[in-house]
Short mmCIF file of C-alpha atoms and ligand atoms in Angstrom, two decimals:
data_model
loop_
_atom_site.label_atom_id
_atom_site.label_comp_id
_atom_site.label_asym_id
_atom_site.label_seq_id
_atom_site.Cartn_x
_atom_site.Cartn_y
_atom_site.Cartn_z
CA MET A 1 88.28 97.72 96.73
CA GLU A 2 86.74 95.72 93.90
CA HIS A 3 83.70 97.40 92.36
CA THR A 4 82.32 98.29 88.99
CA THR A 5 81.99 102.03 88.60
CA GLU A 6 78.65 101.97 86.79
CA GLN A 7 77.01 100.23 89.77
CA ASN A 8 75.61 102.29 92.57
CA PHE A 9 73.75 101.70 95.80
CA GLU A 10 70.52 103.22 94.46
CA ILE A 11 70.06 100.41 91.93
CA LEU A 12 70.34 97.96 94.81
CA GLY A 13 67.42 99.61 96.57
CA VAL A 14 69.47 101.34 99.25
CA SER A 15 67.65 104.41 100.60
CA GLN A 16 68.85 107.96 100.01
CA ASP A 17 69.65 108.63 103.67
CA LEU A 18 71.84 105.52 103.85
CA ILE A 19 73.53 106.48 100.56
CA ALA A 20 74.26 109.93 101.98
CA GLY A 21 75.56 108.28 105.18
CA LEU A 22 77.89 106.01 103.21
CA ALA A 23 79.20 108.94 101.21
CA LYS A 24 80.46 110.47 104.47
CA GLN A 25 82.69 107.41 104.75
CA ASN A 26 83.68 107.85 101.13
CA ILE A 27 81.79 104.74 100.14
CA ILE A 28 80.16 105.41 96.79
CA HIS A 29 80.16 102.21 94.72
CA PRO A 30 79.09 98.83 96.08
CA THR A 31 81.64 96.03 96.03
CA ASP A 32 80.85 92.83 94.18
CA ILE A 33 79.68 90.92 97.24
CA GLN A 34 77.52 93.91 98.25
CA GLN A 35 75.91 93.95 94.81
CA LYS A 36 74.98 90.32 95.24
CA MET A 37 74.08 90.18 98.91
CA ILE A 38 72.07 93.36 99.41
CA PRO A 39 69.18 92.40 97.08
CA ALA A 40 69.36 88.76 98.20
CA ILE A 41 69.08 89.58 101.90
CA CYS A 42 66.28 92.05 101.15
CA THR A 43 64.15 89.15 99.84
CA GLY A 44 64.15 87.69 103.36
CA GLN A 45 65.65 84.37 102.22
CA ASP A 46 68.49 82.61 104.02
CA VAL A 47 71.85 83.45 102.46
CA VAL A 48 75.35 82.00 102.56
CA GLY A 49 77.93 84.45 101.22
CA ARG A 50 81.56 83.76 100.55
CA SER A 51 84.01 86.36 99.42
CA GLU A 52 87.62 87.32 99.98
CA THR A 53 88.84 89.08 103.12
CA GLY A 54 88.36 92.84 103.17
CA SER A 55 85.73 92.82 100.42
CA GLY A 56 83.08 94.74 102.34
CA LYS A 57 81.09 91.90 103.87
CA THR A 58 80.01 93.89 106.92
CA LEU A 59 78.09 96.48 104.93
CA ALA A 60 76.84 93.71 102.63
CA TYR A 61 74.65 92.57 105.51
CA LEU A 62 74.31 95.78 107.57
CA LEU A 63 72.72 97.74 104.72
CA PRO A 64 69.89 95.27 104.06
CA ILE A 65 69.36 94.92 107.81
CA PHE A 66 68.89 98.68 108.02
CA LEU A 67 66.53 98.54 105.04
CA ARG A 68 64.45 95.70 106.44
CA LEU A 69 64.02 96.85 110.00
CA ASP A 70 61.36 99.24 111.18
CA PRO A 71 62.96 102.11 113.16
CA ASN A 72 59.56 102.88 114.70
CA ILE A 73 59.46 99.50 116.37
CA ARG A 74 61.73 99.45 119.38
CA GLY A 75 63.25 96.07 120.22
CA THR A 76 65.67 93.59 118.69
CA GLN A 77 65.05 93.05 114.99
CA ALA A 78 68.52 91.79 114.07
CA ILE A 79 71.02 89.64 115.95
CA ILE A 80 74.58 89.63 114.67
CA LEU A 81 76.83 86.92 116.10
CA ALA A 82 80.62 87.06 115.85
CA PRO A 83 83.30 84.64 117.07
CA THR A 84 85.44 87.23 118.86
CA HIS A 85 84.73 90.24 121.03
CA GLU A 86 86.97 92.41 118.90
CA LEU A 87 85.06 91.63 115.72
CA ALA A 88 81.72 92.17 117.48
CA ALA A 89 82.93 95.58 118.70
CA GLN A 90 84.02 96.49 115.18
CA VAL A 91 80.64 95.57 113.67
CA HIS A 92 78.77 97.40 116.44
CA LYS A 93 80.81 100.54 115.76
CA GLN A 94 80.09 100.30 112.03
CA ALA A 95 76.35 99.97 112.75
CA GLU A 96 76.42 103.02 115.05
CA LEU A 97 78.42 105.03 112.54
CA LEU A 98 76.06 104.17 109.71
CA ALA A 99 73.02 105.16 111.78
CA LYS A 100 74.67 108.43 112.82
CA ASN A 101 75.91 109.36 109.34
CA ALA A 102 72.58 108.49 107.75
CA GLY A 103 70.61 110.26 110.47
CA VAL A 104 68.37 107.25 111.09
CA LYS A 105 67.11 106.23 114.50
CA VAL A 106 68.53 102.75 114.64
CA GLY A 107 70.24 101.66 117.84
CA SER A 108 72.87 98.97 118.32
CA ALA A 109 74.03 97.25 121.51
CA LEU A 110 77.23 95.30 122.05
CA ILE A 111 76.55 92.10 123.98
CA ILE A 112 79.70 90.21 124.85
CA GLY A 113 80.77 87.94 127.68
CA THR A 114 83.34 89.18 130.26
CA ALA A 115 82.05 92.77 129.93
CA GLY A 116 79.66 94.06 132.62
CA ILE A 117 76.27 92.45 132.13
CA GLN A 118 74.58 95.20 134.17
CA ARG A 119 75.60 97.89 131.71
CA GLN A 120 74.47 95.76 128.82
CA MET A 121 71.06 95.34 130.48
CA GLU A 122 70.83 99.12 130.92
CA LYS A 123 71.64 99.59 127.24
CA LEU A 124 68.99 97.03 126.28
CA LYS A 125 66.35 99.09 128.09
CA GLU A 126 66.75 101.59 125.22
CA LYS A 127 65.40 98.78 123.00
CA PRO A 128 68.01 98.91 120.22
CA GLN A 129 66.97 97.33 116.93
CA ILE A 130 70.35 95.62 116.44
CA VAL A 131 72.32 93.55 118.94
CA VAL A 132 75.85 92.40 118.12
CA GLY A 133 77.89 89.97 120.14
CA SER A 134 78.84 86.49 121.25
CA ALA A 135 76.35 83.65 121.27
CA GLY A 136 76.80 82.71 124.97
CA ARG A 137 76.02 86.14 126.43
CA MET A 138 73.29 86.70 123.87
CA LEU A 139 71.56 83.51 124.97
CA ASP A 140 71.92 84.46 128.62
CA LEU A 141 70.21 87.83 128.01
CA ILE A 142 67.48 86.27 125.88
CA LYS A 143 66.71 83.84 128.71
CA ARG A 144 66.56 86.73 131.18
CA ARG A 145 64.10 88.33 128.76
CA LYS A 146 66.29 91.38 128.26
CA ILE A 147 66.40 90.67 124.53
CA GLN A 148 63.04 89.94 122.91
CA ALA A 149 63.90 87.35 120.30
CA HIS A 150 60.38 87.11 118.82
CA LEU A 151 60.81 90.36 116.86
CA VAL A 152 64.02 89.21 115.21
CA LYS A 153 63.90 89.26 111.40
CA THR A 154 67.55 88.50 110.67
CA ILE A 155 70.33 86.56 112.37
CA VAL A 156 73.80 87.10 110.94
CA LEU A 157 76.63 84.66 111.52
CA ASP A 158 79.72 86.74 110.78
CA GLU A 159 82.80 84.56 110.21
CA GLY A 160 80.16 81.87 110.10
CA ASP A 161 82.48 78.93 109.48
CA ARG A 162 84.04 79.60 112.86
CA LEU A 163 80.66 79.99 114.56
CA LEU A 164 79.53 76.62 113.26
CA GLU A 165 82.59 74.82 114.62
CA ASP A 166 82.12 72.41 117.51
CA GLY A 167 82.91 74.84 120.35
CA ASN A 168 80.34 77.41 119.17
CA PHE A 169 77.69 75.47 117.26
CA ALA A 170 75.49 74.49 120.20
CA ALA A 171 75.24 78.07 121.53
CA VAL A 172 74.55 79.43 118.04
CA GLN A 173 71.80 76.86 117.50
CA ALA A 174 70.32 77.72 120.89
CA VAL A 175 70.16 81.43 120.00
CA ILE A 176 68.52 80.60 116.67
CA LYS A 177 65.92 78.43 118.41
CA THR A 178 64.73 81.36 120.51
CA THR A 179 63.63 83.22 117.37
CA LEU A 180 60.58 82.62 115.20
CA ARG A 181 60.81 80.32 112.21
CA ASP A 182 60.21 82.98 109.57
CA ARG A 183 63.36 84.93 110.44
CA GLN A 184 66.21 84.71 107.99
CA ILE A 185 69.75 83.49 108.65
CA VAL A 186 72.72 85.03 106.86
CA LEU A 187 76.16 83.42 107.03
CA LEU A 188 79.35 85.03 105.77
CA SER A 189 82.99 84.17 105.61
CA ALA A 190 85.98 84.10 103.30
CA SER A 191 86.08 80.37 103.88
CA VAL A 192 82.94 78.28 103.57
CA GLY A 193 83.90 74.64 103.23
CA GLY A 194 81.83 71.49 102.93
CA GLU A 195 81.46 71.01 106.66
CA THR A 196 80.27 74.58 107.18
CA LEU A 197 77.73 74.18 104.40
CA GLN A 198 76.47 70.94 105.86
CA ARG A 199 75.88 72.56 109.22
CA ALA A 200 74.44 75.67 107.58
CA LYS A 201 71.87 73.44 105.88
CA GLN A 202 70.87 72.04 109.27
CA ILE A 203 69.88 75.50 110.50
CA MET A 204 68.72 77.15 107.28
CA LYS A 205 65.68 76.75 105.07
CA GLU A 206 65.76 74.67 101.90
CA ASN A 207 65.61 77.62 99.51
CA MET A 208 68.82 79.07 100.94
CA LEU A 209 70.83 81.18 98.47
CA GLN A 210 74.54 80.63 98.00
CA LEU A 211 76.51 83.62 96.76
CA GLU A 212 80.15 84.02 95.88
CA GLY A 213 82.04 87.28 95.60
CA GLU A 214 83.99 87.81 92.44
CA ALA A 215 87.67 87.03 92.76
CA LYS A 216 90.16 87.48 89.97
CA SER A 217 92.21 84.54 91.15
CA GLY A 218 91.13 82.38 94.05
CA LEU A 219 90.02 83.99 97.27
CA VAL A 220 93.19 85.70 98.39
CA PRO A 221 93.23 89.34 97.27
CA GLU A 222 95.68 89.89 94.41
CA ASN A 223 97.30 92.89 96.02
CA ILE A 224 98.93 90.73 98.71
CA ALA A 225 102.46 89.50 97.98
CA HIS A 226 103.39 86.17 99.57
CA HIS A 227 106.94 85.48 100.71
CA TYR A 228 108.65 82.90 102.84
CA ILE A 229 111.99 82.92 104.60
CA LEU A 230 113.76 79.72 105.55
CA ALA A 231 115.14 79.72 109.10
CA ASN A 232 115.97 77.29 111.86
CA HIS A 233 113.45 77.23 114.63
CA ARG A 234 115.68 79.02 117.13
CA GLU A 235 116.60 81.70 114.62
CA LYS A 236 113.03 82.68 113.97
CA PHE A 237 112.85 85.50 116.48
CA LEU A 238 116.07 87.05 115.23
CA MET A 239 114.71 86.82 111.70
CA LEU A 240 111.52 88.53 112.84
CA ARG A 241 113.56 91.39 114.25
CA LYS A 242 115.53 91.66 111.01
CA VAL A 243 112.32 91.77 108.98
CA LEU A 244 110.83 94.47 111.20
CA ALA A 245 114.03 96.52 111.12
CA GLY A 246 114.46 96.18 107.37
CA GLU A 247 110.88 96.46 106.18
CA LYS A 248 109.86 99.17 108.66
CA PRO A 249 106.17 98.27 108.37
CA THR A 250 103.62 100.98 109.00
CA LYS A 251 101.66 98.31 110.85
CA ALA A 252 102.54 94.64 111.18
CA MET A 253 100.54 91.77 112.61
CA ILE A 254 102.54 88.83 113.86
CA PHE A 255 100.85 85.47 114.06
CA LEU A 256 101.66 82.57 116.35
CA ASN A 257 99.91 79.22 116.46
CA ASN A 258 99.88 78.96 120.22
CA PRO A 259 98.20 81.88 122.04
CA GLU A 260 100.23 81.00 125.13
CA ASN A 261 103.39 82.27 123.41
CA ILE A 262 101.98 85.72 122.67
CA GLU A 263 102.94 87.32 125.95
CA VAL A 264 106.56 86.21 125.84
CA THR A 265 106.89 87.33 122.22
CA VAL A 266 105.48 90.76 123.10
CA ASP A 267 107.91 91.01 126.04
CA LYS A 268 110.85 90.04 123.86
CA LEU A 269 109.92 92.62 121.23
CA ASN A 270 109.53 95.31 123.87
CA TYR A 271 112.89 94.31 125.35
CA HIS A 272 114.43 95.00 121.97
CA GLY A 273 112.81 98.42 121.81
CA ILE A 274 109.99 97.49 119.44
CA LYS A 275 106.67 98.90 120.52
CA ALA A 276 104.39 95.89 120.43
CA ASP A 277 101.37 94.50 122.20
CA GLY A 278 99.29 91.39 121.89
CA ILE A 279 95.72 90.20 121.82
CA TYR A 280 95.63 87.10 123.90
CA GLY A 281 92.78 85.27 125.53
CA GLN A 282 94.23 85.27 129.01
CA ALA A 283 94.55 89.05 129.20
CA GLY A 284 91.74 91.01 130.79
CA LYS A 285 89.12 92.48 128.50
CA THR A 286 90.44 96.03 128.86
CA ASP A 287 94.00 94.97 128.00
CA ARG A 288 92.79 93.40 124.80
CA LYS A 289 90.82 96.50 123.94
CA THR A 290 93.73 98.85 124.64
CA ALA A 291 96.14 96.76 122.58
CA LEU A 292 93.79 96.84 119.62
CA GLU A 293 93.03 100.54 119.97
CA ASP A 294 96.71 101.41 120.28
CA PHE A 295 97.35 99.42 117.12
CA ARG A 296 94.44 100.99 115.27
CA ASN A 297 95.49 104.55 116.07
CA GLY A 298 99.15 103.88 115.39
CA LYS A 299 100.48 104.19 118.96
CA ILE A 300 102.08 100.81 118.46
CA SER A 301 103.02 99.40 115.07
CA VAL A 302 103.27 95.72 115.94
CA LEU A 303 100.44 93.52 117.15
CA VAL A 304 101.01 89.89 118.09
CA ALA A 305 98.01 87.59 117.77
CA SER A 306 96.80 84.07 117.29
CA ASP A 307 94.22 82.95 114.75
CA ILE A 308 91.33 83.25 117.16
CA GLY A 309 92.08 86.87 117.98
CA ALA A 310 92.32 88.16 114.47
CA ARG A 311 89.28 86.86 112.59
CA GLY A 312 87.57 89.54 110.54
CA LEU A 313 89.45 92.47 112.07
CA ASP A 314 89.50 95.45 109.74
CA ILE A 315 92.45 97.62 110.68
CA GLN A 316 93.56 100.38 108.34
CA ASP A 317 97.07 100.35 106.95
CA VAL A 318 98.29 96.93 108.00
CA THR A 319 101.17 96.63 105.55
CA HIS A 320 102.68 93.36 106.80
CA VAL A 321 101.48 90.06 108.16
CA ILE A 322 104.28 87.90 109.56
CA HIS A 323 103.74 84.25 110.37
CA MET A 324 106.17 83.09 113.04
CA ASP A 325 104.46 79.73 113.04
CA ILE A 326 102.73 78.49 110.02
CA PRO A 327 99.14 77.28 110.24
CA GLU A 328 98.57 73.74 109.03
CA ASP A 329 95.10 74.65 107.85
CA PRO A 330 95.21 76.70 104.62
CA THR A 331 92.03 78.51 105.71
CA GLN A 332 93.88 80.08 108.62
CA TYR A 333 96.54 81.34 106.24
CA LEU A 334 93.85 82.99 104.13
CA HIS A 335 92.35 84.79 107.13
CA ARG A 336 95.70 85.84 108.53
CA ALA A 337 97.08 87.18 105.24
CA GLY A 338 93.78 88.97 104.70
CA ARG A 339 94.53 91.36 107.56
CA CYS A 340 96.79 93.28 105.16
CA GLY A 341 96.11 94.47 101.63
CA ARG A 342 92.68 95.81 102.53
CA ASN A 343 90.81 98.60 100.75
CA GLY A 344 92.83 97.97 97.60
CA LYS A 345 96.15 98.80 99.29
CA SER A 346 99.11 96.51 98.83
CA GLY A 347 100.13 94.08 101.53
CA CYS A 348 102.98 91.70 102.24
CA SER A 349 102.57 88.36 103.95
CA ILE A 350 105.84 86.83 105.15
CA SER A 351 106.08 83.32 106.57
CA ILE A 352 109.20 82.45 108.55
CA VAL A 353 109.43 78.69 108.13
CA THR A 354 111.73 75.82 109.01
CA PRO A 355 112.59 73.42 106.19
CA TYR A 356 110.03 71.02 107.69
CA GLU A 357 107.31 73.66 107.63
CA ARG A 358 107.96 74.56 104.01
CA LYS A 359 105.59 71.86 102.80
CA TRP A 360 102.67 73.98 103.99
CA ILE A 361 103.78 76.77 101.69
CA HIS A 362 103.38 74.40 98.76
CA LYS A 363 99.99 73.40 100.06
CA TYR A 364 98.80 77.03 100.24
CA GLU A 365 100.05 77.62 96.71
CA LYS A 366 97.95 74.74 95.48
CA VAL A 367 94.81 75.42 97.48
CA TRP A 368 94.66 79.18 96.96
CA GLN A 369 96.39 79.37 93.60
CA ILE A 370 98.93 81.86 94.83
CA ARG A 371 102.69 82.12 94.29
CA PHE A 372 105.22 82.44 97.08
CA THR A 373 108.68 83.91 96.57
CA GLN A 374 111.53 82.73 98.73
CA LYS A 375 113.30 85.61 100.40
CA ASP A 376 116.02 86.29 102.94
CA MET A 377 117.10 89.37 104.85
CA VAL A 378 120.39 90.48 103.33
CA GLN A 379 121.98 93.68 104.60
CA GLY A 380 118.69 94.87 105.96
CA LYS A 381 116.77 94.20 102.77
CA LEU A 382 114.19 91.61 101.86
CA THR A 383 115.97 89.91 98.99
CA ASP A 384 115.21 86.97 96.67
CA SER A 385 116.89 83.86 97.98
CA ASP A 386 117.57 80.25 97.11
CA LYS A 387 118.89 79.27 100.54
CA THR A 388 118.44 75.54 101.09
CA LYS A 389 117.99 73.22 104.02
CA LYS A 390 121.67 72.29 103.62
CA ASP A 391 122.74 75.93 103.96
CA LEU A 392 120.87 76.10 107.23
CA GLN A 393 122.47 72.88 108.45
CA LYS A 394 125.94 74.20 107.63
CA LYS A 395 125.16 77.26 109.67
CA THR A 396 124.00 75.14 112.62
CA GLN A 397 127.19 73.09 112.51
CA LYS A 398 129.25 76.23 112.66
CA GLN A 399 127.12 77.71 115.38
CA PRO A 400 128.45 76.00 118.57
CA ASP A 401 131.81 77.79 118.30
CA THR A 402 130.38 81.16 117.50
CA GLN A 403 127.75 80.66 120.15
CA LYS A 404 130.40 79.72 122.71
CA GLN A 405 132.40 82.75 121.88
CA LYS A 406 129.34 84.95 122.06
CA ASN A 407 128.34 83.59 125.45
CA HIS A 408 131.86 84.12 126.68
CA THR A 409 131.94 87.78 125.70
CA GLN A 410 128.42 88.23 126.93
CA LYS A 411 129.36 86.91 130.37
CA LYS A 412 132.10 89.45 130.64
CA GLN A 413 130.34 92.49 129.30
CA LYS A 414 126.59 92.19 129.59
CA PRO A 415 124.20 91.44 132.41
CA LYS A 416 121.84 88.56 131.79
CA LYS A 417 118.84 89.30 129.54
CA SER A 418 115.54 89.81 131.20
CA TYR A 419 112.33 90.01 129.21
CA ALA A 420 110.41 91.74 131.96
CA LYS A 421 107.94 94.22 130.56
CA LYS A 422 109.38 97.64 129.78
CA LYS A 423 106.09 99.51 129.71
P1 AMP B 1 84.91 94.39 105.60
O1 AMP B 1 85.29 93.36 104.57
O2 AMP B 1 83.45 94.45 105.84
O3 AMP B 1 85.72 94.24 106.87
O4 AMP B 1 85.30 95.82 104.99
C1 AMP B 1 86.61 96.18 104.66
C2 AMP B 1 86.77 97.70 104.51
O5 AMP B 1 86.19 98.15 103.31
C3 AMP B 1 86.13 98.52 105.61
O6 AMP B 1 87.06 99.48 106.05
C4 AMP B 1 84.94 99.18 104.96
O7 AMP B 1 84.64 100.43 105.51
C5 AMP B 1 85.39 99.32 103.52
N1 AMP B 1 84.28 99.25 102.56
C6 AMP B 1 83.19 98.50 102.64
N2 AMP B 1 82.41 98.64 101.55
C7 AMP B 1 83.03 99.53 100.74
C8 AMP B 1 82.73 100.09 99.44
N3 AMP B 1 81.62 99.77 98.80
N4 AMP B 1 83.60 100.98 98.92
C9 AMP B 1 84.75 101.29 99.58
N5 AMP B 1 85.09 100.80 100.79
C10 AMP B 1 84.26 99.92 101.39
#
């Protein structure tokens, strides 16, 4: 975690009870983005903050929210919007933990679609000062007058670039419109591009502040190593198994481009005796929650996800991020890789790419000023490699015979594979 030791939360105007609460989480020195954002948000101005993944952005806005709200006034004083239910749940938990550890009477409610609206309405009767959730459900409850938007002082757009994309922008704007004009808007992400800024300007006031977290080199944390392995498309799964067997990650997140392939990948991993689960949109809410909780508490060590599922998730001890498909957008790579190497720990991001996909690796190197090393799995070890496209082609040419032979022996000795769930 990047912070200067001489800085402390007191200088930033954080109250003693909050400082004591943070200390219980072993948080003593503010990170760079916290040093910049806490005083800025406390002024009440609109703020856009960009800083690398895992740099403490959540507390960078939660602390000033706690400082600005009046615990004696019951009712919504801060709305925090997040693009996924998992991220909203994480932020809500952090807000509850901070209130509990600091001994302050600040309530938080989690307001997300697909979960029981009745229970959320019950919770809102307690008049929590903070509500965290998705824009659609938030709007619904504001319209039903279960959330009083007129008291709102701050609206946070966490992973704001995502929230301002086409699919979400209208709902976010609608939520903002229900609040009074003098509230502030705070937007955060590791990736704030030109389009995001343009939309941010549409919803924010003219004197908006733009803050950047300090980064030694680009926005990808330095403690993440970037590797790629060249493989033919149909060899990718075998390569994944080799990587998992050789690297023995404490926790690995596997990324696919298409969420529809998550389930079959999870089933295949389970079939091969690897305890894995996935976060996929089609699964019921509880399934998604269990998968994430099992991964957090170490019951399973492999979690398969798509880009949408994994934004902003802060999971301790993710040592490896493995890209089975490579995202064409460099921003997605940044967010994926940022799931490991958090809290100053080292992380390893491995992309399994076809020769065609390799061009994206070069693009990431340029955009994020990072270096990739080509690797291969040799005798169970991740080893430097200079395997070329030609080497892969040679292998493919040889393959029909070996494949034939393999199928032949398989027919005789083994029953046909079934990837039915072994749970
Ligand atoms: P975030 O970027 O908000 O997801 O935070 C990443 C992780 O850093 C979380 O586990 C936080 O609890 C932790 N964290 C946040 N601020 C600090 C800090 N000032 N010192 C040490 N750890 C922190």
